[in-house]
Short mmCIF file of C-alpha atoms and ligand atoms in Angstrom, two decimals:
data_model
loop_
_atom_site.label_atom_id
_atom_site.label_comp_id
_atom_site.label_asym_id
_atom_site.label_seq_id
_atom_site.Cartn_x
_atom_site.Cartn_y
_atom_site.Cartn_z
CA MET A 14 59.02 135.29 138.61
CA ASP A 15 60.70 134.60 135.30
CA THR A 16 60.90 131.89 132.65
CA PRO A 17 61.91 128.51 134.14
CA SER A 18 64.55 126.13 132.86
CA ALA A 19 63.65 122.87 131.16
CA ARG A 20 64.97 119.39 131.80
CA ILE A 21 64.51 117.16 128.78
CA SER A 22 64.71 113.41 129.22
CA THR A 23 66.17 111.71 126.15
CA ALA A 24 66.37 108.21 127.60
CA VAL A 25 63.73 106.05 129.20
CA GLY A 26 66.27 103.62 130.61
CA CYS A 27 69.28 103.86 132.86
CA ASN A 28 72.31 101.68 133.45
CA HIS A 29 71.88 102.25 137.20
CA ARG A 30 69.05 101.73 139.68
CA CYS A 31 69.74 104.36 142.32
CA SER A 32 67.90 103.64 145.53
CA PHE A 33 66.30 107.10 145.84
CA CYS A 34 65.23 107.52 142.19
CA GLN A 35 61.51 107.82 141.62
CA THR A 36 59.34 106.37 138.91
CA GLY A 37 58.52 109.10 136.45
CA GLY A 38 60.83 111.74 137.94
CA ASP A 39 63.46 112.37 135.33
CA TYR A 40 61.49 109.73 133.46
CA GLY A 41 62.49 106.85 135.70
CA SER A 42 61.18 103.60 134.31
CA THR A 43 61.06 99.86 134.80
CA ALA A 44 62.06 99.46 131.16
CA ALA A 45 65.23 97.69 130.02
CA PRO A 46 68.38 99.79 130.12
CA VAL A 47 68.51 100.86 126.47
CA ILE A 48 65.22 101.66 124.70
CA PRO A 49 65.41 103.29 121.31
CA ILE A 50 62.89 106.10 121.21
CA LYS A 51 60.80 105.83 118.05
CA ASP A 52 61.32 108.45 115.40
CA GLU A 53 57.90 110.00 115.83
CA ARG A 54 58.53 110.37 119.54
CA HIS A 55 61.96 111.79 118.87
CA GLY A 56 60.22 114.24 116.57
CA THR A 57 57.83 115.16 119.37
CA LEU A 58 60.75 115.75 121.71
CA VAL A 59 62.50 118.12 119.30
CA VAL A 60 59.24 119.92 118.55
CA THR A 61 58.53 120.27 122.29
CA ALA A 62 62.05 121.59 122.93
CA LEU A 63 61.71 124.13 120.12
CA SER A 64 58.24 125.15 121.33
CA LEU A 65 59.71 125.76 124.78
CA TRP A 66 62.35 127.86 123.05
CA ASP A 67 59.62 129.86 121.32
CA ALA A 68 57.97 130.32 124.74
CA GLY A 69 61.17 131.96 126.00
CA VAL A 70 63.05 129.08 127.64
CA ARG A 71 66.84 129.51 127.28
CA HIS A 72 68.16 127.12 129.91
CA PHE A 73 68.11 123.41 129.09
CA SER A 74 69.44 120.30 130.80
CA ILE A 75 69.48 116.95 129.03
CA THR A 76 68.64 114.17 131.44
CA GLY A 77 67.16 110.68 131.57
CA GLY A 78 67.15 107.86 132.79
CA GLU A 79 70.74 108.09 131.66
CA PRO A 80 70.90 110.22 128.50
CA LEU A 81 74.12 108.61 127.28
CA THR A 82 72.35 105.23 126.98
CA ASN A 83 70.46 106.80 124.08
CA PRO A 84 73.22 108.75 122.32
CA ARG A 85 71.49 109.27 118.97
CA VAL A 86 68.53 111.16 120.41
CA THR A 87 70.64 112.86 123.09
CA PHE A 88 73.18 114.28 120.66
CA GLU A 89 70.76 115.08 117.83
CA LEU A 90 68.64 117.16 120.20
CA SER A 91 71.75 118.66 121.81
CA ALA A 92 73.14 119.69 118.39
CA ILE A 93 69.91 121.54 117.61
CA LEU A 94 69.77 123.30 120.98
CA ARG A 95 73.50 124.16 120.86
CA MET A 96 73.03 125.79 117.48
CA LYS A 97 70.01 127.78 118.70
CA LEU A 98 71.80 128.92 121.85
CA ASP A 99 74.99 129.95 120.04
CA GLN A 100 73.01 131.88 117.45
CA TRP A 101 70.93 133.59 120.14
CA LYS A 102 74.06 134.49 122.11
CA ARG A 103 75.62 136.08 119.02
CA GLU A 104 72.50 138.00 118.09
CA SER A 105 71.45 139.15 121.55
CA SER A 106 74.95 139.50 123.08
CA SER A 107 73.51 137.71 126.10
CA SER A 108 75.17 134.94 128.02
CA GLY A 109 72.03 134.18 130.05
CA CYS A 110 71.45 130.71 128.67
CA TYR A 111 72.89 127.21 128.88
CA LEU A 112 72.79 123.63 127.68
CA ARG A 113 73.85 121.12 130.33
CA LEU A 114 74.11 117.37 130.56
CA ASN A 115 73.03 115.29 133.56
CA THR A 116 74.84 111.95 133.62
CA ASN A 117 76.05 109.28 136.00
CA GLY A 118 79.38 109.52 134.16
CA VAL A 119 79.79 105.87 133.18
CA LEU A 120 79.59 106.54 129.43
CA VAL A 121 81.26 109.97 129.35
CA LYS A 122 84.60 108.58 128.19
CA LYS A 123 82.92 106.68 125.36
CA TYR A 124 81.21 109.84 124.04
CA ILE A 125 83.79 112.40 125.12
CA ASP A 126 83.94 114.17 121.73
CA GLN A 127 80.21 114.88 121.66
CA VAL A 128 80.07 115.71 125.37
CA ALA A 129 82.95 118.18 124.93
CA LYS A 130 81.25 119.74 121.90
CA TYR A 131 77.73 120.44 123.11
CA TYR A 132 77.50 121.30 126.81
CA ASP A 133 78.30 124.37 128.90
CA LEU A 134 78.42 122.23 132.03
CA VAL A 135 78.42 118.48 132.65
CA LYS A 136 76.67 117.47 135.88
CA VAL A 137 78.08 114.14 137.00
CA SER A 138 76.19 112.26 139.70
CA LEU A 139 78.67 110.46 141.91
CA HIS A 140 77.46 109.44 145.35
CA SER A 141 80.50 107.60 146.64
CA LEU A 142 84.14 106.78 145.89
CA ASN A 143 83.87 103.61 147.99
CA PRO A 144 83.12 100.70 145.60
CA GLU A 145 80.82 98.94 148.06
CA VAL A 146 78.79 102.04 148.85
CA TYR A 147 78.73 102.98 145.16
CA ALA A 148 77.38 99.51 144.34
CA SER A 149 74.75 99.66 147.05
CA ILE A 150 73.45 103.14 146.14
CA THR A 151 73.51 102.80 142.35
CA GLY A 152 72.37 99.18 142.09
CA SER A 153 74.91 98.84 139.27
CA ARG A 154 75.36 95.34 137.90
CA THR A 155 79.07 96.10 137.30
CA PRO A 156 79.95 98.61 140.04
CA ASN A 157 83.75 98.35 139.92
CA ALA A 158 83.83 98.83 136.16
CA ASP A 159 81.26 101.67 136.37
CA LEU A 160 83.07 103.54 139.13
CA GLY A 161 86.37 103.16 137.24
CA ALA A 162 84.76 104.36 133.99
CA THR A 163 83.24 107.37 135.75
CA LEU A 164 86.60 108.36 137.22
CA GLU A 165 88.18 108.00 133.79
CA GLY A 166 85.38 110.10 132.31
CA LEU A 167 86.07 112.84 134.86
CA ALA A 168 89.77 112.74 133.95
CA PHE A 169 88.88 113.07 130.24
CA LEU A 170 86.61 116.05 130.98
CA ASN A 171 89.44 117.63 132.96
CA GLU A 172 91.89 117.12 130.07
CA ARG A 173 89.43 118.84 127.72
CA GLY A 174 88.80 121.67 130.18
CA ILE A 175 85.04 120.99 130.32
CA LYS A 176 83.35 122.49 133.35
CA VAL A 177 81.87 119.92 135.71
CA ARG A 178 79.53 120.00 138.66
CA LEU A 179 79.72 116.86 140.78
CA GLN A 180 76.39 115.96 142.38
CA SER A 181 75.62 113.64 145.28
CA VAL A 182 72.46 112.66 147.08
CA ALA A 183 73.07 112.29 150.84
CA THR A 184 72.01 108.93 152.25
CA PRO A 185 72.86 107.13 155.51
CA GLU A 186 75.43 105.16 153.48
CA ASN A 187 77.45 108.06 152.10
CA VAL A 188 76.80 110.93 154.52
CA GLY A 189 80.11 110.26 156.31
CA GLU A 190 81.91 110.42 152.99
CA LEU A 191 80.70 113.79 151.75
CA TRP A 192 83.79 115.61 152.94
CA ARG A 193 85.95 113.12 151.04
CA LEU A 194 83.91 113.94 147.94
CA ILE A 195 84.50 117.65 148.53
CA GLU A 196 88.26 117.02 148.74
CA PHE A 197 88.03 114.88 145.61
CA CYS A 198 86.40 117.78 143.72
CA ARG A 199 89.13 120.16 144.88
CA GLY A 200 91.68 117.92 143.15
CA PHE A 201 90.27 118.84 139.71
CA ASP A 202 90.70 122.24 138.02
CA ASN A 203 87.52 121.82 136.03
CA ILE A 204 85.16 120.75 138.85
CA THR A 205 83.87 124.16 139.78
CA ASP A 206 80.84 123.08 141.80
CA PHE A 207 79.74 120.33 144.15
CA LYS A 208 76.02 120.02 144.84
CA VAL A 209 74.51 117.89 147.56
CA PHE A 210 70.82 117.02 147.60
CA ASP A 211 68.87 115.61 150.48
CA ILE A 212 66.48 112.81 149.55
CA SER A 213 63.17 113.94 148.11
CA GLU A 214 60.08 112.13 149.27
CA TYR A 215 58.34 110.60 146.24
CA PRO A 216 55.18 108.53 146.43
CA GLU A 217 56.73 105.88 144.18
CA LEU A 218 60.28 104.69 143.68
CA TRP A 219 61.92 102.92 140.81
CA ARG A 220 61.66 99.18 140.36
CA ASP A 221 61.41 97.17 143.54
CA HIS A 222 62.55 99.94 145.85
CA GLY A 223 59.06 100.04 147.30
CA ASN A 224 57.05 102.76 148.91
CA GLY A 225 58.64 106.18 148.56
CA SER A 226 57.47 107.47 151.94
CA ALA A 227 58.75 104.40 153.78
CA PHE A 228 62.09 104.77 151.98
CA TRP A 229 62.25 108.44 152.91
CA GLN A 230 61.43 107.72 156.56
CA GLN A 231 64.33 105.27 156.73
CA ASN A 232 66.86 107.15 154.63
CA TYR A 233 66.36 110.93 154.80
CA VAL A 234 69.47 112.67 156.11
CA SER A 235 69.41 116.38 156.91
CA LEU A 236 72.16 118.48 155.33
CA ASP A 237 72.28 120.82 158.36
CA PRO A 238 75.33 119.09 159.96
CA LEU A 239 77.23 119.22 156.65
CA GLU A 240 76.41 122.91 156.28
CA LYS A 241 77.70 123.55 159.80
CA GLU A 242 80.90 121.65 159.02
CA ILE A 243 81.43 123.67 155.83
CA GLN A 244 81.08 126.89 157.85
CA GLU A 245 83.49 125.62 160.54
CA ARG A 246 86.06 124.67 157.92
CA GLY A 247 86.06 128.17 156.42
CA GLY A 248 83.36 127.96 153.76
CA MET A 249 82.07 131.48 152.98
CA LEU A 250 78.37 131.89 152.25
CA LEU A 251 78.17 133.48 148.79
CA GLU A 252 74.41 133.64 148.39
CA ILE A 253 71.10 131.91 148.91
CA ALA A 254 70.28 131.02 145.32
CA GLN A 255 67.17 129.89 143.48
CA SER A 256 66.90 127.83 140.33
CA VAL A 257 66.56 129.56 136.95
CA GLY A 258 63.60 131.94 136.94
CA GLY A 259 63.60 132.22 140.73
CA TYR A 260 62.04 128.80 141.48
CA GLY A 261 63.18 125.76 143.43
CA ASN A 262 64.31 125.43 147.04
CA PRO A 263 66.36 128.34 148.46
CA MET A 264 69.88 126.95 148.19
CA PRO A 265 72.89 128.18 150.19
CA ILE A 266 76.07 128.34 148.11
CA TYR A 267 79.43 128.31 149.90
CA GLN A 268 82.85 129.11 148.50
CA LEU A 269 85.64 126.86 149.75
CA GLY A 270 88.89 127.63 147.93
CA ASN A 271 88.05 127.40 144.25
CA LEU A 272 85.05 125.14 144.82
CA ARG A 273 81.44 126.28 145.18
CA ILE A 274 79.35 123.98 147.34
CA ARG A 275 75.58 124.05 146.82
CA LEU A 276 73.24 122.50 149.35
CA ARG A 277 69.76 121.56 148.16
CA HIS A 278 67.77 121.35 151.40
CA SER A 279 64.21 120.25 150.58
CA SER A 280 63.29 121.48 154.06
CA ARG A 281 63.69 125.20 153.31
CA GLY A 282 60.46 125.80 151.45
CA ALA A 283 59.61 125.76 147.75
CA TYR A 284 57.29 127.23 145.14
CA TYR A 285 53.77 125.85 144.87
CA SER A 286 50.67 126.51 142.79
CA ASP A 287 47.05 126.81 143.89
CA ALA A 288 46.52 123.30 142.49
CA CYS A 289 49.05 121.81 144.93
CA LYS A 290 46.55 121.61 147.77
CA THR A 291 44.51 119.07 145.85
CA CYS A 292 47.57 117.01 144.88
CA LYS A 293 48.11 113.62 146.53
CA ALA A 294 51.76 114.51 147.16
CA TRP A 295 50.99 117.81 148.95
CA LYS A 296 51.25 116.35 152.44
CA THR A 297 54.93 115.60 152.01
CA CYS A 298 56.10 117.51 148.92
CA GLY A 299 59.28 119.48 149.65
CA ASP A 300 60.33 120.05 146.03
CA GLY A 301 57.47 122.13 144.66
CA HIS A 302 57.62 123.50 141.13
CA CYS A 303 61.23 123.98 140.08
CA ASN A 304 61.51 123.50 136.31
CA ALA A 305 59.67 122.14 133.29
CA GLU A 306 60.38 118.42 132.87
CA VAL A 307 59.90 116.96 129.41
CA GLY A 308 59.58 113.18 129.11
CA PRO A 309 60.68 111.24 126.01
CA ASN A 310 57.05 111.14 124.83
CA GLY A 311 56.86 114.94 124.94
CA VAL A 312 54.63 115.10 128.02
CA ILE A 313 55.68 118.06 130.17
CA LYS A 314 55.56 117.94 133.96
CA VAL A 315 55.94 120.99 136.18
CA CYS A 316 57.10 119.03 139.22
CA ARG A 317 58.76 115.69 139.79
CA PRO A 318 56.32 113.27 141.45
CA MET A 319 53.96 111.39 139.15
CA GLU A 320 50.97 112.94 140.90
CA GLY A 321 51.96 116.37 139.75
CA ILE A 322 50.42 118.46 137.00
CA THR A 323 51.16 117.60 133.36
CA PHE A 324 50.84 119.40 130.03
CA ARG A 325 50.75 117.99 126.50
CA PRO A 326 52.89 118.93 123.51
CA GLY A 327 51.51 122.15 122.11
CA GLN A 328 50.94 123.63 125.57
CA GLU A 329 54.50 124.89 126.09
CA GLY A 330 53.37 128.51 126.38
CA GLU A 331 50.91 127.46 129.09
CA VAL A 332 53.75 125.74 130.95
CA VAL A 333 55.75 128.97 131.11
CA ALA A 334 52.63 130.92 132.11
CA PHE A 335 51.93 128.33 134.85
CA PHE A 336 55.30 129.01 136.48
CA LYS A 337 54.66 132.72 136.63
CA ASN A 338 51.75 132.08 139.00
CA VAL A 339 53.46 129.96 141.64
CA HIS A 340 54.34 131.29 145.09
CA PHE A 341 56.82 130.51 147.83
CA ASN A 342 55.64 128.50 150.82
CA PRO A 343 58.11 127.77 153.66
CA ARG A 344 56.15 124.60 154.50
CA SER A 345 56.16 125.30 158.22
CA ASP A 346 53.57 122.51 158.42
CA LEU A 347 56.29 120.00 157.45
CA GLN A 348 59.23 121.30 159.49
CA GLU A 349 58.80 118.73 162.28
CA ARG A 350 59.16 115.89 159.77
CA TRP A 351 62.51 117.23 158.60
CA LYS A 352 63.95 117.54 162.11
CA ARG A 353 66.04 114.42 162.56
S1 SF4 B 413 51.45 119.49 142.25
FE1 SF4 B 413 53.64 119.05 142.22
S2 SF4 B 413 54.59 120.68 143.46
FE2 SF4 B 413 52.40 120.64 143.95
S3 SF4 B 413 52.25 119.31 145.76
FE3 SF4 B 413 51.88 118.04 143.91
S4 SF4 B 413 53.89 117.18 143.44
FE4 SF4 B 413 54.25 118.93 144.82
#
């Protein structure tokens, strides 16, 4: 196993309230949409990012909440990481690194210059092109304006030639629309990848979305039928990939024309630590340890649910060492739950 990637959350808040988002995951929060992160915390975040760098991490994604709701911290940190990565690439002649942005796309147009300047790939979460479904899934207060702004943002990214991965979470509301989203992606030169996630089961969900297990029971949709459809429509299996460092769920990647389609099935096993068996989430956890997740306060998680294991700033080397001791478990004990 190798060094994992890091996801750094630069925003506590989000302008959306997606139904499947968990409290504490990518730092989900009940806080108001835009919360300035205090300077000392910002300092902690930069120090944590640079300590992860010193521990060997070379793959970073900036996430939230919605990172573009906190542009100052997002772009200041991104500028530092971009400089480090570019310097390292020059000196080591290696391209094995990246800085990516995770966004719901609503504010991309507003910050297009910075977005175009800093990131190797922009991952835009878009779960539906249907305004009603978009409104229902995202909980947006202004869904028509947000969907329109996201589409404009994608057009701006296309004009600038910035590589994009569109990402969708499959729910009962949008599962019939996933093929339309695939065709949508194929209409853009710069959308190289489309990634579909099934719903993860989290013990807690954001805001008033209630019990995570009850939500999962009602809303989990297997990606198996979509995978079969991709095969029937000529999608060629390129590889079964893992996340950076060899972690995460084994993920089939299909090539369909110029588009790569990645399917994140939580049902195909994951990487766990010895400590997992004492974790409250063990009985249902399909995600395992995938990457280091840094919250705005510098606390580092090694998995997404709140019950998971956390490290403090200053323990970045221990985080990397932790990952090197995880092991794959196919979770055959959970397979019946995922059959639906
Ligand atoms: S420690 Fe993390 S990966 Fe392990 S079972 Fe708990 S939530 Fe899942």
